[in-house]
Amino acid sequence: MAKLQVELADPAITVHGWTRELDKLGHYNLKIRKTPEELKAEKERLKAVYGGKPKVNPIRTEAGSVIEHDPEDQTTVYFLPGLWPRVKTYLDTNHIEYEITADKRDPSIRPPINFEAIKDVQFRETQDLALALVATSDCGVIDCSVGYGKSFLIGVICKALSTLRILVCTSSTQVVATIYEYLCKQVPGEVGIIMGGKDTSHNKRVVVSTLRSINKVPAEAPQLVICDECHDVGATQSGQDLMKFCFARRFGFSASPIRNDGSNLVMESIFGPTILKLSYEE
């Protein structure tokens, strides 16, 4: 196999010299719960054929890939930066030669920590490590237990990375409201919210949104995306919506990042692998 040529960029990683044998790195089988309409139609079809009261499997499996081939050159592929650690590990483990031929990542979305803004912050154990990883990594999932203090940590991130446009999102409207109120106290005047019919995000550096409403956020707006309960996005439309923020670094928080529905690879391509497991005990 010829040496692979890898181009790093914020929109996507590009690899030249790809082979079909490597496609397996992006394949997944997603378990999706069927809609009531799908279940009804399937029951009626089975009843018409076999009679009686047929039992219907409520789950369907959908095959897919997080790797896209160039239609004009099948040896060139693209994938989100979150998948690169998995691909790199596979290449290194199997002694497949590659070289980084270009690094087009934007340094402006990787600013140094503003230590002055957080000089009075009292960290819990390992919260400073989480901040350092968010500041220095391109993406990742932070596995944190309930009660760890995610809102506090998100507030510190918004202070410490004070030049970045930040999107904070989660599936729960109640959690969005809580985070919004908290961040308004931490970085007053800089926070907007998008939830339901409410949108106060105009000219705000930090935007808090439900996952359902992130389609209202322009793709180029955020430079850093933080998704609470990120395990919710792998098997939903929210995952596709989050992929549009291809010019942002992306991080997820979750107390249960390992799923049994096949969505892990989708989530990993968006946020990257789990980079830190955190817990807190009184």
GROMACS .gro file of C-alpha atoms in nm, residues 1-279:
model
  279
    1MET     CA    1   0.000   0.000   0.000
    2ALA     CA    2   0.133   0.343  -0.095
    3LYS     CA    3   0.179   0.599   0.180
    4LEU     CA    4  -0.148   0.779   0.266
    5GLN     CA    5  -0.155   1.157   0.232
    6VAL     CA    6  -0.348   1.328   0.514
    7GLU     CA    7  -0.470   1.689   0.515
    8LEU     CA    8  -0.590   1.826   0.849
    9ALA     CA    9  -0.857   2.096   0.838
   10ASP     CA   10  -1.146   2.219   1.051
   11PRO     CA   11  -1.417   2.143   0.795
   12ALA     CA   12  -1.298   1.784   0.741
   13ILE     CA   13  -0.998   1.555   0.730
   14THR     CA   14  -0.900   1.459   0.375
   15VAL     CA   15  -0.706   1.139   0.303
   16HIS     CA   16  -0.560   1.054  -0.039
   17GLY     CA   17  -0.462   0.699  -0.129
   18TRP     CA   18  -0.748   0.542   0.071
   19THR     CA   19  -0.837   0.179   0.010
   20ARG     CA   20  -1.171   0.002   0.044
   21GLU     CA   21  -1.025  -0.217   0.318
   22LEU     CA   22  -1.014   0.093   0.539
   23ASP     CA   23  -1.385   0.170   0.488
   24LYS     CA   24  -1.469  -0.055   0.783
   25LEU     CA   25  -1.342   0.219   1.015
   26GLY     CA   26  -1.648   0.425   0.930
   27HIS     CA   27  -1.923   0.161   0.909
   28TYR     CA   28  -2.199   0.145   1.169
   29ASN     CA   29  -2.536  -0.026   1.218
   30LEU     CA   30  -2.776   0.206   1.393
   31LYS     CA   31  -3.072   0.067   1.589
   32ILE     CA   32  -3.370   0.299   1.546
   33ARG     CA   33  -3.708   0.266   1.718
   34LYS     CA   34  -3.983   0.247   1.460
   35THR     CA   35  -4.251   0.515   1.457
   36PRO     CA   36  -4.612   0.428   1.549
   37GLU     CA   37  -4.701   0.469   1.181
   38GLU     CA   38  -4.430   0.222   1.076
   39LEU     CA   39  -4.540  -0.032   1.337
   40LYS     CA   40  -4.905  -0.005   1.232
   41ALA     CA   41  -4.824  -0.049   0.862
   42GLU     CA   42  -4.602  -0.351   0.933
   43LYS     CA   43  -4.867  -0.516   1.150
   44GLU     CA   44  -5.128  -0.470   0.881
   45ARG     CA   45  -4.894  -0.615   0.615
   46LEU     CA   46  -4.806  -0.920   0.825
   47LYS     CA   47  -5.167  -0.975   0.922
   48ALA     CA   48  -5.273  -0.970   0.557
   49VAL     CA   49  -5.013  -1.235   0.474
   50TYR     CA   50  -5.022  -1.462   0.782
   51GLY     CA   51  -5.342  -1.362   0.965
   52GLY     CA   52  -5.376  -1.364   1.343
   53LYS     CA   53  -5.204  -1.107   1.564
   54PRO     CA   54  -4.847  -1.073   1.435
   55LYS     CA   55  -4.566  -0.956   1.660
   56VAL     CA   56  -4.358  -0.675   1.516
   57ASN     CA   57  -3.998  -0.597   1.604
   58PRO     CA   58  -4.009  -0.235   1.729
   59ILE     CA   59  -3.648  -0.177   1.620
   60ARG     CA   60  -3.510  -0.141   1.269
   61THR     CA   61  -3.142  -0.138   1.177
   62GLU     CA   62  -2.996   0.123   0.947
   63ALA     CA   63  -2.648   0.077   0.800
   64GLY     CA   64  -2.434   0.379   0.726
   65SER     CA   65  -2.085   0.524   0.719
   66VAL     CA   66  -1.926   0.837   0.860
   67ILE     CA   67  -1.666   0.833   0.580
   68GLU     CA   68  -1.749   0.995   0.246
   69HIS     CA   69  -1.572   0.902  -0.077
   70ASP     CA   70  -1.497   1.164  -0.338
   71PRO     CA   71  -1.735   1.076  -0.626
   72GLU     CA   72  -1.465   1.152  -0.883
   73ASP     CA   73  -1.179   0.981  -0.701
   74GLN     CA   74  -1.269   0.683  -0.483
   75THR     CA   75  -0.919   0.681  -0.332
   76THR     CA   76  -0.988   1.019  -0.169
   77VAL     CA   77  -1.213   1.031   0.138
   78TYR     CA   78  -1.342   1.290   0.383
   79PHE     CA   79  -1.451   1.258   0.745
   80LEU     CA   80  -1.507   1.482   1.046
   81PRO     CA   81  -1.206   1.548   1.274
   82GLY     CA   82  -1.361   1.344   1.554
   83LEU     CA   83  -1.288   1.023   1.360
   84TRP     CA   84  -0.920   1.101   1.305
   85PRO     CA   85  -0.798   0.957   1.641
   86ARG     CA   86  -0.963   0.623   1.554
   87VAL     CA   87  -0.817   0.622   1.203
   88LYS     CA   88  -0.473   0.725   1.326
   89THR     CA   89  -0.470   0.454   1.591
   90TYR     CA   90  -0.562   0.192   1.331
   91LEU     CA   91  -0.293   0.311   1.089
   92ASP     CA   92  -0.028   0.314   1.363
   93THR     CA   93  -0.128  -0.027   1.501
   94ASN     CA   94  -0.123  -0.189   1.158
   95HIS     CA   95   0.196  -0.013   1.048
   96ILE     CA   96   0.025   0.159   0.755
   97GLU     CA   97   0.238   0.449   0.638
   98TYR     CA   98   0.091   0.798   0.620
   99GLU     CA   99   0.211   1.156   0.631
  100ILE     CA  100   0.047   1.485   0.726
  101THR     CA  101   0.087   1.684   0.406
  102ALA     CA  102  -0.106   1.992   0.516
  103ASP     CA  103  -0.244   2.144   0.836
  104LYS     CA  104  -0.516   2.394   0.747
  105ARG     CA  105  -0.666   2.419   1.096
  106ASP     CA  106  -0.758   2.770   1.204
  107PRO     CA  107  -0.537   2.888   1.495
  108SER     CA  108  -0.788   3.159   1.590
  109ILE     CA  109  -1.033   2.898   1.725
  110ARG     CA  110  -0.758   2.761   1.950
  111PRO     CA  111  -0.672   3.066   2.164
  112PRO     CA  112  -0.471   3.044   2.487
  113ILE     CA  113  -0.657   3.039   2.818
  114ASN     CA  114  -0.737   3.383   2.960
  115PHE     CA  115  -0.600   3.314   3.307
  116GLU     CA  116  -0.683   3.664   3.429
  117ALA     CA  117  -1.054   3.593   3.377
  118ILE     CA  118  -1.043   3.283   3.599
  119LYS     CA  119  -0.785   3.386   3.859
  120ASP     CA  120  -1.038   3.364   4.144
  121VAL     CA  121  -1.202   3.038   4.036
  122GLN     CA  122  -1.195   2.756   4.291
  123PHE     CA  123  -1.178   2.432   4.094
  124ARG     CA  124  -1.295   2.095   4.212
  125GLU     CA  125  -1.054   1.811   4.160
  126THR     CA  126  -0.985   1.749   3.787
  127GLN     CA  127  -1.200   2.041   3.663
  128ASP     CA  128  -0.883   2.231   3.576
  129LEU     CA  129  -0.772   1.929   3.372
  130ALA     CA  130  -1.103   1.931   3.182
  131LEU     CA  131  -1.057   2.301   3.104
  132ALA     CA  132  -0.703   2.239   2.979
  133LEU     CA  133  -0.821   1.960   2.749
  134VAL     CA  134  -1.100   2.171   2.601
  135ALA     CA  135  -0.854   2.454   2.547
  136THR     CA  136  -0.589   2.240   2.377
  137SER     CA  137  -0.779   1.960   2.199
  138ASP     CA  138  -0.977   1.969   1.877
  139CYS     CA  139  -1.267   1.758   2.004
  140GLY     CA  140  -1.362   1.493   2.256
  141VAL     CA  141  -1.615   1.353   2.499
  142ILE     CA  142  -1.582   1.419   2.871
  143ASP     CA  143  -1.733   1.133   3.070
  144CYS     CA  144  -1.852   1.298   3.390
  145SER     CA  145  -2.070   1.164   3.667
  146VAL     CA  146  -2.394   1.320   3.785
  147GLY     CA  147  -2.321   1.603   4.026
  148TYR     CA  148  -1.979   1.671   3.881
  149GLY     CA  149  -2.057   2.037   3.816
  150LYS     CA  150  -2.096   2.061   3.438
  151SER     CA  151  -2.268   2.401   3.450
  152PHE     CA  152  -1.984   2.535   3.660
  153LEU     CA  153  -1.727   2.394   3.419
  154ILE     CA  154  -1.909   2.534   3.114
  155GLY     CA  155  -1.913   2.873   3.285
  156VAL     CA  156  -1.538   2.854   3.343
  157ILE     CA  157  -1.482   2.759   2.979
  158CYS     CA  158  -1.684   3.063   2.864
  159LYS     CA  159  -1.471   3.286   3.086
  160ALA     CA  160  -1.136   3.128   3.007
  161LEU     CA  161  -1.185   3.119   2.628
  162SER     CA  162  -1.311   3.474   2.624
  163THR     CA  163  -1.248   3.544   2.255
  164LEU     CA  164  -1.449   3.251   2.120
  165ARG     CA  165  -1.808   3.241   1.998
  166ILE     CA  166  -1.952   2.948   2.191
  167LEU     CA  167  -2.265   2.738   2.139
  168VAL     CA  168  -2.391   2.536   2.436
  169CYS     CA  169  -2.668   2.288   2.359
  170THR     CA  170  -2.861   2.002   2.516
  171SER     CA  171  -3.187   1.818   2.458
  172SER     CA  172  -3.369   1.924   2.777
  173THR     CA  173  -3.547   2.261   2.781
  174GLN     CA  174  -3.519   2.267   3.160
  175VAL     CA  175  -3.141   2.217   3.147
  176VAL     CA  176  -3.110   2.485   2.876
  177ALA     CA  177  -3.295   2.732   3.098
  178THR     CA  178  -3.077   2.642   3.397
  179ILE     CA  179  -2.750   2.675   3.205
  180TYR     CA  180  -2.866   3.002   3.049
  181GLU     CA  181  -2.948   3.158   3.387
  182TYR     CA  182  -2.615   3.041   3.528
  183LEU     CA  183  -2.407   3.171   3.237
  184CYS     CA  184  -2.583   3.508   3.247
  185LYS     CA  185  -2.429   3.550   3.593
  186GLN     CA  186  -2.085   3.428   3.484
  187VAL     CA  187  -2.046   3.633   3.163
  188PRO     CA  188  -2.319   3.899   3.196
  189GLY     CA  189  -2.436   4.065   2.877
  190GLU     CA  190  -2.273   3.803   2.655
  191VAL     CA  191  -2.534   3.525   2.660
  192GLY     CA  192  -2.837   3.462   2.438
  193ILE     CA  193  -3.087   3.176   2.427
  194ILE     CA  194  -3.269   2.988   2.151
  195MET     CA  195  -3.554   2.772   2.273
  196GLY     CA  196  -3.898   2.723   2.126
  197GLY     CA  197  -4.009   3.056   1.985
  198LYS     CA  198  -3.756   3.255   2.188
  199ASP     CA  199  -3.437   3.381   2.025
  200THR     CA  200  -3.215   3.641   2.195
  201SER     CA  201  -2.893   3.522   2.029
  202HIS     CA  202  -2.831   3.825   1.806
  203ASN     CA  203  -2.483   3.971   1.870
  204LYS     CA  204  -2.426   3.739   2.169
  205ARG     CA  205  -2.090   3.567   2.208
  206VAL     CA  206  -2.235   3.272   2.398
  207VAL     CA  207  -2.558   3.105   2.281
  208VAL     CA  208  -2.749   2.840   2.475
  209SER     CA  209  -2.990   2.632   2.269
  210THR     CA  210  -3.195   2.315   2.271
  211LEU     CA  211  -3.077   2.055   2.023
  212ARG     CA  212  -3.410   2.092   1.847
  213SER     CA  213  -3.339   2.462   1.782
  214ILE     CA  214  -2.974   2.452   1.672
  215ASN     CA  215  -3.087   2.454   1.308
  216LYS     CA  216  -3.153   2.826   1.371
  217VAL     CA  217  -2.784   2.884   1.442
  218PRO     CA  218  -2.578   2.973   1.129
  219ALA     CA  219  -2.321   2.705   1.046
  220GLU     CA  220  -2.030   2.950   1.061
  221ALA     CA  221  -2.139   3.122   1.384
  222PRO     CA  222  -1.986   2.911   1.665
  223GLN     CA  223  -1.614   2.850   1.704
  224LEU     CA  224  -1.663   2.612   1.996
  225VAL     CA  225  -1.961   2.379   2.047
  226ILE     CA  226  -2.034   2.221   2.385
  227CYS     CA  227  -2.309   1.959   2.394
  228ASP     CA  228  -2.442   1.840   2.730
  229GLU     CA  229  -2.580   1.482   2.733
  230CYS     CA  230  -2.414   1.432   2.395
  231HIS     CA  231  -2.514   1.064   2.384
  232ASP     CA  232  -2.859   1.185   2.273
  233VAL     CA  233  -2.736   1.295   1.930
  234GLY     CA  234  -2.596   0.978   1.773
  235ALA     CA  235  -2.930   0.829   1.671
  236THR     CA  236  -3.128   1.147   1.604
  237GLN     CA  237  -3.154   1.432   1.356
  238SER     CA  238  -2.961   1.642   1.608
  239GLY     CA  239  -2.645   1.457   1.507
  240GLN     CA  240  -2.688   1.567   1.147
  241ASP     CA  241  -2.762   1.922   1.262
  242LEU     CA  242  -2.445   1.933   1.473
  243MET     CA  243  -2.231   1.815   1.182
  244LYS     CA  244  -2.296   2.144   1.003
  245PHE     CA  245  -2.077   2.327   1.257
  246CYS     CA  246  -1.771   2.204   1.073
  247PHE     CA  247  -1.565   2.518   1.144
  248ALA     CA  248  -1.597   2.475   1.522
  249ARG     CA  249  -1.420   2.258   1.774
  250ARG     CA  250  -1.675   2.027   1.937
  251PHE     CA  251  -1.693   1.872   2.283
  252GLY     CA  252  -1.957   1.659   2.452
  253PHE     CA  253  -2.041   1.591   2.815
  254SER     CA  254  -2.208   1.264   2.913
  255ALA     CA  255  -2.248   1.036   3.212
  256SER     CA  256  -2.314   0.743   2.977
  257PRO     CA  257  -2.113   0.784   2.656
  258ILE     CA  258  -2.114   0.413   2.570
  259ARG     CA  259  -2.439   0.320   2.394
  260ASN     CA  260  -2.582  -0.013   2.278
  261ASP     CA  261  -2.778   0.123   1.980
  262GLY     CA  262  -2.487   0.153   1.737
  263SER     CA  263  -2.473   0.532   1.766
  264ASN     CA  264  -2.126   0.549   1.922
  265LEU     CA  265  -1.941   0.584   1.593
  266VAL     CA  266  -2.175   0.862   1.479
  267MET     CA  267  -2.125   1.044   1.810
  268GLU     CA  268  -1.749   0.988   1.790
  269SER     CA  269  -1.727   1.135   1.440
  270ILE     CA  270  -1.894   1.452   1.571
  271PHE     CA  271  -1.721   1.490   1.909
  272GLY     CA  272  -1.424   1.256   1.895
  273PRO     CA  273  -1.345   0.975   2.139
  274THR     CA  274  -1.380   0.993   2.516
  275ILE     CA  275  -1.074   1.185   2.630
  276LEU     CA  276  -1.138   1.213   3.002
  277LYS     CA  277  -1.339   1.037   3.269
  278LEU     CA  278  -1.420   1.263   3.562
  279SER     CA  279  -1.589   1.202   3.894
   0.00000   0.00000   0.00000
